[in-house]
mmCIF file of C-alpha atoms in Angstrom:
data_model
loop_
_atom_site.group_PDB
_atom_site.id
_atom_site.type_symbol
_atom_site.label_atom_id
_atom_site.label_comp_id
_atom_site.label_asym_id
_atom_site.label_seq_id
_atom_site.Cartn_x
_atom_site.Cartn_y
_atom_site.Cartn_z
ATOM 1 C CA MET A 827 -27.976 -4.856 9.662
ATOM 2 C CA SER A 828 -27.712 -1.266 10.940
ATOM 3 C CA ASP A 829 -24.919 1.044 9.787
ATOM 4 C CA VAL A 830 -23.418 0.912 13.280
ATOM 5 C CA ARG A 831 -23.440 -2.894 13.383
ATOM 6 C CA GLU A 832 -21.919 -3.014 9.912
ATOM 7 C CA TYR A 833 -19.191 -0.572 10.945
ATOM 8 C CA VAL A 834 -18.433 -2.604 14.073
ATOM 9 C CA LYS A 835 -18.094 -5.718 11.922
ATOM 10 C CA GLU A 836 -15.656 -3.910 9.630
ATOM 11 C CA VAL A 837 -13.523 -2.855 12.603
ATOM 12 C CA SER A 838 -13.690 -6.390 13.992
ATOM 13 C CA ASP A 839 -12.558 -7.818 10.642
ATOM 14 C CA TRP A 840 -9.681 -5.339 10.582
ATOM 15 C CA ILE A 841 -8.616 -6.391 14.075
ATOM 16 C CA ASP A 842 -8.739 -10.057 13.023
ATOM 17 C CA GLU A 843 -6.464 -9.292 10.054
ATOM 18 C CA ILE A 844 -4.055 -7.412 12.308
ATOM 19 C CA MET A 845 -3.874 -10.336 14.737
ATOM 20 C CA ILE A 846 -3.206 -12.811 11.906
ATOM 21 C CA TYR A 847 -0.466 -10.522 10.587
ATOM 22 C CA LEU A 848 1.139 -10.178 14.040
ATOM 23 C CA GLU A 849 1.141 -13.935 14.422
ATOM 24 C CA LYS A 850 2.756 -14.430 11.018
ATOM 25 C CA ILE A 851 5.619 -12.045 11.766
ATOM 26 C CA ASP A 852 5.863 -13.246 15.372
ATOM 27 C CA ILE A 853 5.108 -9.987 17.188
ATOM 28 C CA LYS A 854 3.994 -10.635 20.771
ATOM 29 C CA ASP A 855 4.348 -7.181 22.304
ATOM 30 C CA SER A 856 2.095 -7.204 25.376
ATOM 31 C CA ARG A 857 1.391 -3.470 25.301
ATOM 32 C CA LEU A 858 0.367 -3.567 21.649
ATOM 33 C CA LEU A 859 -1.852 -6.621 22.148
ATOM 34 C CA SER A 860 -3.456 -4.925 25.142
ATOM 35 C CA ASN A 861 -4.206 -1.812 23.058
ATOM 36 C CA ILE A 862 -5.775 -3.938 20.318
ATOM 37 C CA GLU A 863 -7.910 -5.788 22.852
ATOM 38 C CA ARG A 864 -9.007 -2.502 24.397
ATOM 39 C CA LEU A 865 -9.956 -1.146 20.960
ATOM 40 C CA SER A 866 -11.958 -4.298 20.241
ATOM 41 C CA GLN A 867 -13.842 -4.177 23.527
ATOM 42 C CA TRP A 868 -14.428 -0.439 23.308
ATOM 43 C CA THR A 869 -15.914 -0.791 19.815
ATOM 44 C CA LYS A 870 -18.268 -3.541 21.005
ATOM 45 C CA ASP A 871 -19.346 -1.478 24.027
ATOM 46 C CA LEU A 872 -20.088 1.553 21.861
ATOM 47 C CA ASP A 873 -22.079 -0.651 19.486
ATOM 48 C CA GLU A 874 -24.435 -1.567 22.306
ATOM 49 C CA GLU A 875 -24.897 2.147 23.042
ATOM 50 C CA GLU A 876 -25.358 3.031 19.321
ATOM 51 C CA MET A 877 -22.187 4.982 18.606
ATOM 52 C CA ASP A 878 -22.343 8.264 16.694
ATOM 53 C CA TYR A 879 -20.080 9.826 14.044
ATOM 54 C CA ASP A 880 -17.735 11.350 16.625
ATOM 55 C CA ASP A 881 -17.218 7.907 18.169
ATOM 56 C CA MET A 882 -16.317 6.521 14.748
ATOM 57 C CA VAL A 883 -13.761 9.278 14.216
ATOM 58 C CA VAL A 884 -12.114 8.430 17.536
ATOM 59 C CA ILE A 885 -12.089 4.732 16.633
ATOM 60 C CA GLU A 886 -10.398 5.514 13.292
ATOM 61 C CA GLU A 887 -7.779 7.551 15.164
ATOM 62 C CA GLU A 888 -7.174 4.669 17.568
ATOM 63 C CA MET A 889 -6.858 2.223 14.669
ATOM 64 C CA SER A 890 -4.309 4.526 13.071
ATOM 65 C CA ARG A 891 -2.375 4.705 16.352
ATOM 66 C CA VAL A 892 -2.335 0.907 16.662
ATOM 67 C CA TYR A 893 -1.092 0.603 13.095
ATOM 68 C CA GLY A 894 1.644 3.136 13.887
ATOM 69 C CA GLU A 895 2.733 1.044 16.867
ATOM 70 C CA ILE A 896 2.946 -2.033 14.633
ATOM 71 C CA GLU A 897 5.108 -0.125 12.162
ATOM 72 C CA GLU A 898 7.446 1.009 14.951
ATOM 73 C CA ILE A 899 7.851 -2.540 16.263
ATOM 74 C CA ALA A 900 8.379 -3.893 12.741
ATOM 75 C CA LEU A 901 11.011 -1.214 12.131
ATOM 76 C CA GLU A 902 12.809 -2.210 15.324
ATOM 77 C CA LEU A 903 12.769 -5.841 14.237
ATOM 78 C CA ARG A 904 14.169 -4.913 10.836
ATOM 79 C CA SER A 905 16.963 -2.956 12.483
ATOM 80 C CA LYS A 906 17.915 -6.150 14.298
ATOM 81 C CA ASP A 907 17.924 -8.040 10.979
ATOM 82 C CA ARG A 908 15.030 -10.213 12.098
ATOM 83 C CA GLN A 909 12.642 -9.139 9.383
ATOM 84 C CA SER A 910 14.100 -10.770 6.292
ATOM 85 C CA VAL A 911 11.444 -12.784 4.474
ATOM 86 C CA PRO A 912 12.241 -16.491 3.986
ATOM 87 C CA ILE A 913 11.827 -17.890 0.480
ATOM 88 C CA GLY A 914 8.137 -18.372 -0.295
ATOM 89 C CA LYS A 915 6.972 -16.772 2.974
ATOM 90 C CA HIS A 916 5.706 -13.363 1.887
ATOM 91 C CA THR A 917 2.466 -12.346 3.629
ATOM 92 C CA LEU A 918 -0.386 -9.977 2.849
ATOM 93 C CA PRO A 919 0.074 -6.811 4.955
ATOM 94 C CA PRO A 920 -3.048 -5.562 6.740
ATOM 95 C CA LEU A 921 -4.731 -2.369 5.628
ATOM 96 C CA PRO A 922 -3.814 0.571 7.892
ATOM 97 C CA TYR A 923 -7.505 1.544 8.044
ATOM 98 C CA ALA A 924 -10.959 -0.026 7.743
ATOM 99 C CA TYR A 925 -12.291 -1.051 4.323
ATOM 100 C CA GLU A 926 -14.734 1.845 4.153
ATOM 101 C CA ALA A 927 -12.311 4.462 5.492
ATOM 102 C CA LEU A 928 -11.542 5.968 2.068
ATOM 103 C CA GLU A 929 -15.187 6.429 1.045
ATOM 104 C CA PRO A 930 -16.561 8.144 -0.948
ATOM 105 C CA THR A 931 -13.342 8.189 -3.022
ATOM 106 C CA ILE A 932 -12.894 4.409 -2.955
ATOM 107 C CA SER A 933 -15.763 2.166 -1.905
ATOM 108 C CA ARG A 934 -15.613 -0.502 0.779
ATOM 109 C CA GLU A 935 -16.414 -3.227 -1.765
ATOM 110 C CA ILE A 936 -13.484 -2.248 -3.984
ATOM 111 C CA MET A 937 -11.089 -2.064 -1.042
ATOM 112 C CA ARG A 938 -12.098 -5.514 0.216
ATOM 113 C CA LEU A 939 -11.777 -7.171 -3.191
ATOM 114 C CA HIS A 940 -8.639 -5.251 -4.133
ATOM 115 C CA HIS A 941 -6.809 -6.016 -0.893
ATOM 116 C CA ASP A 942 -8.127 -9.439 0.110
ATOM 117 C CA LYS A 943 -8.346 -11.010 -3.350
ATOM 118 C CA HIS A 944 -6.108 -9.230 -5.854
ATOM 119 C CA HIS A 945 -3.204 -8.337 -3.572
ATOM 120 C CA GLN A 946 -3.359 -11.786 -1.957
ATOM 121 C CA SER A 947 -3.053 -13.351 -5.428
ATOM 122 C CA TYR A 948 0.211 -11.459 -6.004
ATOM 123 C CA VAL A 949 1.564 -12.636 -2.655
ATOM 124 C CA ASP A 950 0.610 -16.231 -3.495
ATOM 125 C CA GLY A 951 2.099 -15.961 -6.984
ATOM 126 C CA LEU A 952 5.382 -14.550 -5.673
ATOM 127 C CA ASN A 953 5.674 -17.272 -3.039
ATOM 128 C CA LYS A 954 5.035 -20.002 -5.605
ATOM 129 C CA ALA A 955 7.582 -18.546 -8.041
ATOM 130 C CA GLU A 956 10.243 -18.338 -5.330
ATOM 131 C CA LEU A 957 9.627 -21.915 -4.206
ATOM 132 C CA MET A 958 9.748 -23.233 -7.759
ATOM 133 C CA MET A 959 13.042 -21.434 -8.422
ATOM 134 C CA GLU A 960 14.421 -22.851 -5.171
ATOM 135 C CA LYS A 961 13.382 -26.307 -6.352
ATOM 136 C CA ALA A 962 15.107 -25.685 -9.689
ATOM 137 C CA ARG A 963 18.343 -24.871 -7.885
ATOM 138 C CA GLU A 964 18.082 -27.988 -5.768
ATOM 139 C CA THR A 965 17.317 -30.330 -8.688
ATOM 140 C CA LYS A 966 19.443 -28.422 -11.205
ATOM 141 C CA ASP A 967 16.444 -28.580 -13.555
ATOM 142 C CA TYR A 968 16.142 -25.126 -15.098
ATOM 143 C CA ALA A 969 13.810 -26.035 -17.961
ATOM 144 C CA LEU A 970 11.027 -23.731 -16.667
ATOM 145 C CA LEU A 971 13.262 -21.055 -15.153
ATOM 146 C CA LYS A 972 12.256 -18.408 -17.718
ATOM 147 C CA HIS A 973 8.603 -18.871 -16.766
ATOM 148 C CA TRP A 974 9.189 -18.629 -13.019
ATOM 149 C CA GLU A 975 11.462 -15.611 -13.377
ATOM 150 C CA LYS A 976 8.632 -13.833 -15.227
ATOM 151 C CA GLU A 977 6.166 -14.894 -12.527
ATOM 152 C CA ALA A 978 8.459 -13.541 -9.807
ATOM 153 C CA ALA A 979 8.814 -10.214 -11.623
ATOM 154 C CA PHE A 980 5.051 -9.844 -12.201
ATOM 155 C CA HIS A 981 3.767 -10.994 -8.820
ATOM 156 C CA GLY A 982 6.639 -9.536 -6.818
ATOM 157 C CA SER A 983 6.190 -6.108 -8.373
ATOM 158 C CA GLY A 984 2.435 -6.374 -7.820
ATOM 159 C CA HIS A 985 2.966 -7.218 -4.156
ATOM 160 C CA TYR A 986 5.470 -4.441 -3.467
ATOM 161 C CA LEU A 987 3.590 -1.721 -5.345
ATOM 162 C CA HIS A 988 0.296 -2.578 -3.637
ATOM 163 C CA THR A 989 2.004 -2.499 -0.237
ATOM 164 C CA LEU A 990 3.093 1.078 -1.000
ATOM 165 C CA PHE A 991 -0.321 1.945 -2.428
ATOM 166 C CA TRP A 992 -2.195 1.126 0.806
ATOM 167 C CA GLU A 993 0.261 3.116 2.927
ATOM 168 C CA GLU A 994 0.145 6.165 0.696
ATOM 169 C CA MET A 995 -3.575 6.721 1.140
ATOM 170 C CA THR A 996 -5.335 7.844 4.305
ATOM 171 C CA PRO A 997 -8.761 9.022 5.466
ATOM 172 C CA GLY A 998 -8.905 12.815 5.399
ATOM 173 C CA GLY A 999 -5.822 13.022 3.184
ATOM 174 C CA GLY A 1000 -5.300 15.083 0.074
ATOM 175 C CA GLY A 1001 -4.331 18.724 -0.174
ATOM 176 C CA GLN A 1002 -0.688 19.227 -0.952
ATOM 177 C CA PRO A 1003 2.554 18.206 0.758
ATOM 178 C CA LYS A 1004 4.734 20.409 2.934
ATOM 179 C CA GLY A 1005 8.414 20.791 3.621
ATOM 180 C CA ASP A 1006 11.235 19.250 1.601
ATOM 181 C CA ILE A 1007 9.102 17.163 -0.731
ATOM 182 C CA LEU A 1008 7.052 20.193 -1.781
ATOM 183 C CA LYS A 1009 10.257 22.152 -2.427
ATOM 184 C CA GLN A 1010 11.630 19.275 -4.520
ATOM 185 C CA ILE A 1011 8.380 18.962 -6.487
ATOM 186 C CA GLU A 1012 8.408 22.699 -7.231
ATOM 187 C CA LYS A 1013 12.059 22.526 -8.253
ATOM 188 C CA ASP A 1014 11.652 19.502 -10.541
ATOM 189 C CA PHE A 1015 8.213 20.220 -12.030
ATOM 190 C CA GLY A 1016 7.879 23.990 -11.773
ATOM 191 C CA SER A 1017 4.924 23.934 -9.375
ATOM 192 C CA PHE A 1018 2.747 21.515 -7.437
ATOM 193 C CA THR A 1019 -0.073 22.176 -9.906
ATOM 194 C CA ALA A 1020 2.153 21.216 -12.833
ATOM 195 C CA PHE A 1021 3.286 18.060 -11.014
ATOM 196 C CA LYS A 1022 -0.279 17.040 -10.181
ATOM 197 C CA SER A 1023 -1.382 17.578 -13.782
ATOM 198 C CA HIS A 1024 1.571 15.574 -15.152
ATOM 199 C CA PHE A 1025 1.053 12.699 -12.695
ATOM 200 C CA SER A 1026 -2.702 12.580 -13.372
ATOM 201 C CA GLU A 1027 -2.195 12.485 -17.131
ATOM 202 C CA ALA A 1028 0.445 9.769 -16.788
ATOM 203 C CA ALA A 1029 -2.085 7.692 -14.839
ATOM 204 C CA LYS A 1030 -4.912 8.332 -17.279
ATOM 205 C CA GLN A 1031 -2.753 7.472 -20.282
ATOM 206 C CA VAL A 1032 -1.269 4.186 -19.064
ATOM 207 C CA GLU A 1033 -1.850 1.824 -21.967
ATOM 208 C CA GLY A 1034 -3.955 -1.077 -20.771
ATOM 209 C CA VAL A 1035 -3.390 -1.658 -17.067
ATOM 210 C CA GLY A 1036 -0.606 -0.510 -14.782
ATOM 211 C CA TRP A 1037 0.577 2.327 -12.565
ATOM 212 C CA ALA A 1038 1.642 5.947 -12.420
ATOM 213 C CA ILE A 1039 4.715 6.230 -10.203
ATOM 214 C CA LEU A 1040 6.580 9.196 -8.732
ATOM 215 C CA VAL A 1041 10.174 8.077 -8.230
ATOM 216 C CA TRP A 1042 13.373 9.465 -6.770
ATOM 217 C CA ALA A 1043 16.322 9.037 -9.142
ATOM 218 C CA PRO A 1044 19.458 8.831 -6.949
ATOM 219 C CA ARG A 1045 21.865 9.479 -9.832
ATOM 220 C CA ALA A 1046 19.973 12.399 -11.375
ATOM 221 C CA ARG A 1047 19.092 13.639 -7.848
ATOM 222 C CA ARG A 1048 15.558 14.590 -8.830
ATOM 223 C CA LEU A 1049 11.987 13.370 -8.827
ATOM 224 C CA GLU A 1050 10.588 11.828 -12.008
ATOM 225 C CA ILE A 1051 7.173 10.518 -13.087
ATOM 226 C CA LEU A 1052 7.029 7.100 -14.749
ATOM 227 C CA GLN A 1053 4.345 4.812 -16.101
ATOM 228 C CA SER A 1054 4.378 1.059 -15.652
ATOM 229 C CA GLU A 1055 2.323 -1.316 -17.735
ATOM 230 C CA LEU A 1056 1.228 -4.372 -15.738
ATOM 231 C CA HIS A 1057 3.436 -3.980 -12.641
ATOM 232 C CA MET A 1058 6.926 -4.023 -14.089
ATOM 233 C CA VAL A 1059 7.007 -3.016 -17.785
ATOM 234 C CA LEU A 1060 8.443 0.402 -18.834
ATOM 235 C CA THR A 1061 9.943 1.100 -15.411
ATOM 236 C CA GLN A 1062 13.512 2.325 -14.838
ATOM 237 C CA TRP A 1063 16.207 0.577 -12.833
ATOM 238 C CA ASP A 1064 17.901 2.399 -9.961
ATOM 239 C CA THR A 1065 14.906 4.551 -9.047
ATOM 240 C CA ILE A 1066 12.943 4.482 -5.775
ATOM 241 C CA PRO A 1067 9.114 4.620 -5.851
ATOM 242 C CA ILE A 1068 7.817 7.536 -3.749
ATOM 243 C CA LEU A 1069 4.116 7.746 -4.656
ATOM 244 C CA VAL A 1070 2.161 5.149 -6.648
ATOM 245 C CA LEU A 1071 -1.316 5.065 -8.183
ATOM 246 C CA ASP A 1072 -2.908 1.795 -9.260
ATOM 247 C CA VAL A 1073 -4.889 2.143 -12.503
ATOM 248 C CA TRP A 1074 -5.655 -1.527 -13.055
ATOM 249 C CA GLU A 1075 -9.398 -1.838 -13.664
ATOM 250 C CA HIS A 1076 -9.904 -3.783 -10.431
ATOM 251 C CA ALA A 1077 -8.842 -0.635 -8.557
ATOM 252 C CA TYR A 1078 -11.824 1.398 -9.739
ATOM 253 C CA TYR A 1079 -14.189 -0.330 -12.191
ATOM 254 C CA LEU A 1080 -16.902 -1.395 -9.720
ATOM 255 C CA GLN A 1081 -17.322 2.225 -8.681
ATOM 256 C CA TYR A 1082 -16.199 4.363 -11.614
ATOM 257 C CA LYS A 1083 -16.929 1.908 -14.465
ATOM 258 C CA ASN A 1084 -14.752 2.874 -17.445
ATOM 259 C CA GLU A 1085 -14.185 6.420 -16.175
ATOM 260 C CA ARG A 1086 -10.543 6.044 -15.173
ATOM 261 C CA ALA A 1087 -10.054 9.806 -15.368
ATOM 262 C CA SER A 1088 -12.722 10.413 -12.696
ATOM 263 C CA TYR A 1089 -11.058 7.879 -10.397
ATOM 264 C CA VAL A 1090 -7.654 9.524 -10.888
ATOM 265 C CA ASP A 1091 -9.040 13.003 -10.204
ATOM 266 C CA LYS A 1092 -10.791 11.878 -7.011
ATOM 267 C CA TRP A 1093 -7.797 9.849 -5.800
ATOM 268 C CA TRP A 1094 -5.919 13.008 -4.868
ATOM 269 C CA ASP A 1095 -8.410 13.446 -1.993
ATOM 270 C CA VAL A 1096 -6.923 10.477 -0.114
ATOM 271 C CA VAL A 1097 -3.189 10.864 -0.768
ATOM 272 C CA ASN A 1098 -1.181 10.412 2.429
ATOM 273 C CA TRP A 1099 1.362 13.188 1.965
ATOM 274 C CA PRO A 1100 3.081 12.764 5.378
ATOM 275 C CA GLN A 1101 3.818 9.111 4.511
ATOM 276 C CA THR A 1102 5.025 10.114 1.050
ATOM 277 C CA ALA A 1103 7.227 12.839 2.535
ATOM 278 C CA ALA A 1104 8.763 10.345 4.976
ATOM 279 C CA ARG A 1105 9.554 7.949 2.135
ATOM 280 C CA PHE A 1106 11.102 10.769 0.115
ATOM 281 C CA SER A 1107 13.260 11.773 3.077
ATOM 282 C CA GLU A 1108 14.637 8.231 3.347
ATOM 283 C CA ALA A 1109 15.142 7.907 -0.416
ATOM 284 C CA LYS A 1110 17.253 11.071 -0.559
ATOM 285 C CA LYS A 1111 19.795 9.456 1.765
ATOM 286 C CA LEU A 1112 20.853 7.131 -1.045
ATOM 287 C CA ILE A 1113 23.576 8.863 -3.020
ATOM 288 C CA TRP A 1114 25.177 7.484 -6.184
ATOM 289 C CA LYS A 1115 27.705 9.060 -8.474
ATOM 290 C CA LYS A 1116 25.827 11.383 -10.834
ATOM 291 C CA GLN A 1117 25.520 10.146 -14.406
#
């Protein structure tokens, strides 16, 4: 299979995932569906003409625009309180880019396995835990409640952190942030360089498997860097995740082997700072009494 044909298949798979996701959350916006159909047809037409690199760049931009439209519609639905998730009905969110979009930093094979297999397992585990706890309430049989509470904490945290992880990476990302988040980083860590070094070392030194997490602490009114073993151990209550880095072995081992440090260092090349800045801006709106 040629590189072009393979790329077209990846885009087609992405479109299929998007359509499944739209169906699950009941989005039937005619303009959005028309844009997705146009993207699909355009990609197929270019395939027949042997698209070049510039065509691929335009396709990636169009995919990003479609994903942005989905986010806007989903936000509107949430504002109308139509987006609450029923018990046991969590779904795997689609990637906001093609599997190979983050290469060479993260390979297509890792992205496919990480998203389609590992993240899906957390969604499935969370749904099962919620349904079993619902059954316990109905039957008043709480003999296994401790087990299902642990399952909900593990799989739920895995699901939510991965959802952030996908959004906070982007093709052509990296560099450093701008605006308020950069000012806050410089205030809380001394400089962006000091922050980046601290965050990288936190990721490299997670014991076993887990995450490095930049959080906003509403009571302290500052940014902090935390580690989390697994998905939920060693974290702090009352903080809001702003930027997360997955250092479970499935996030890098196929490509970087046991060189976690190399993966962490390269990861900065795909950080989606505009998305991170937007999340920080929203987090700052939450104000608690200082402690």
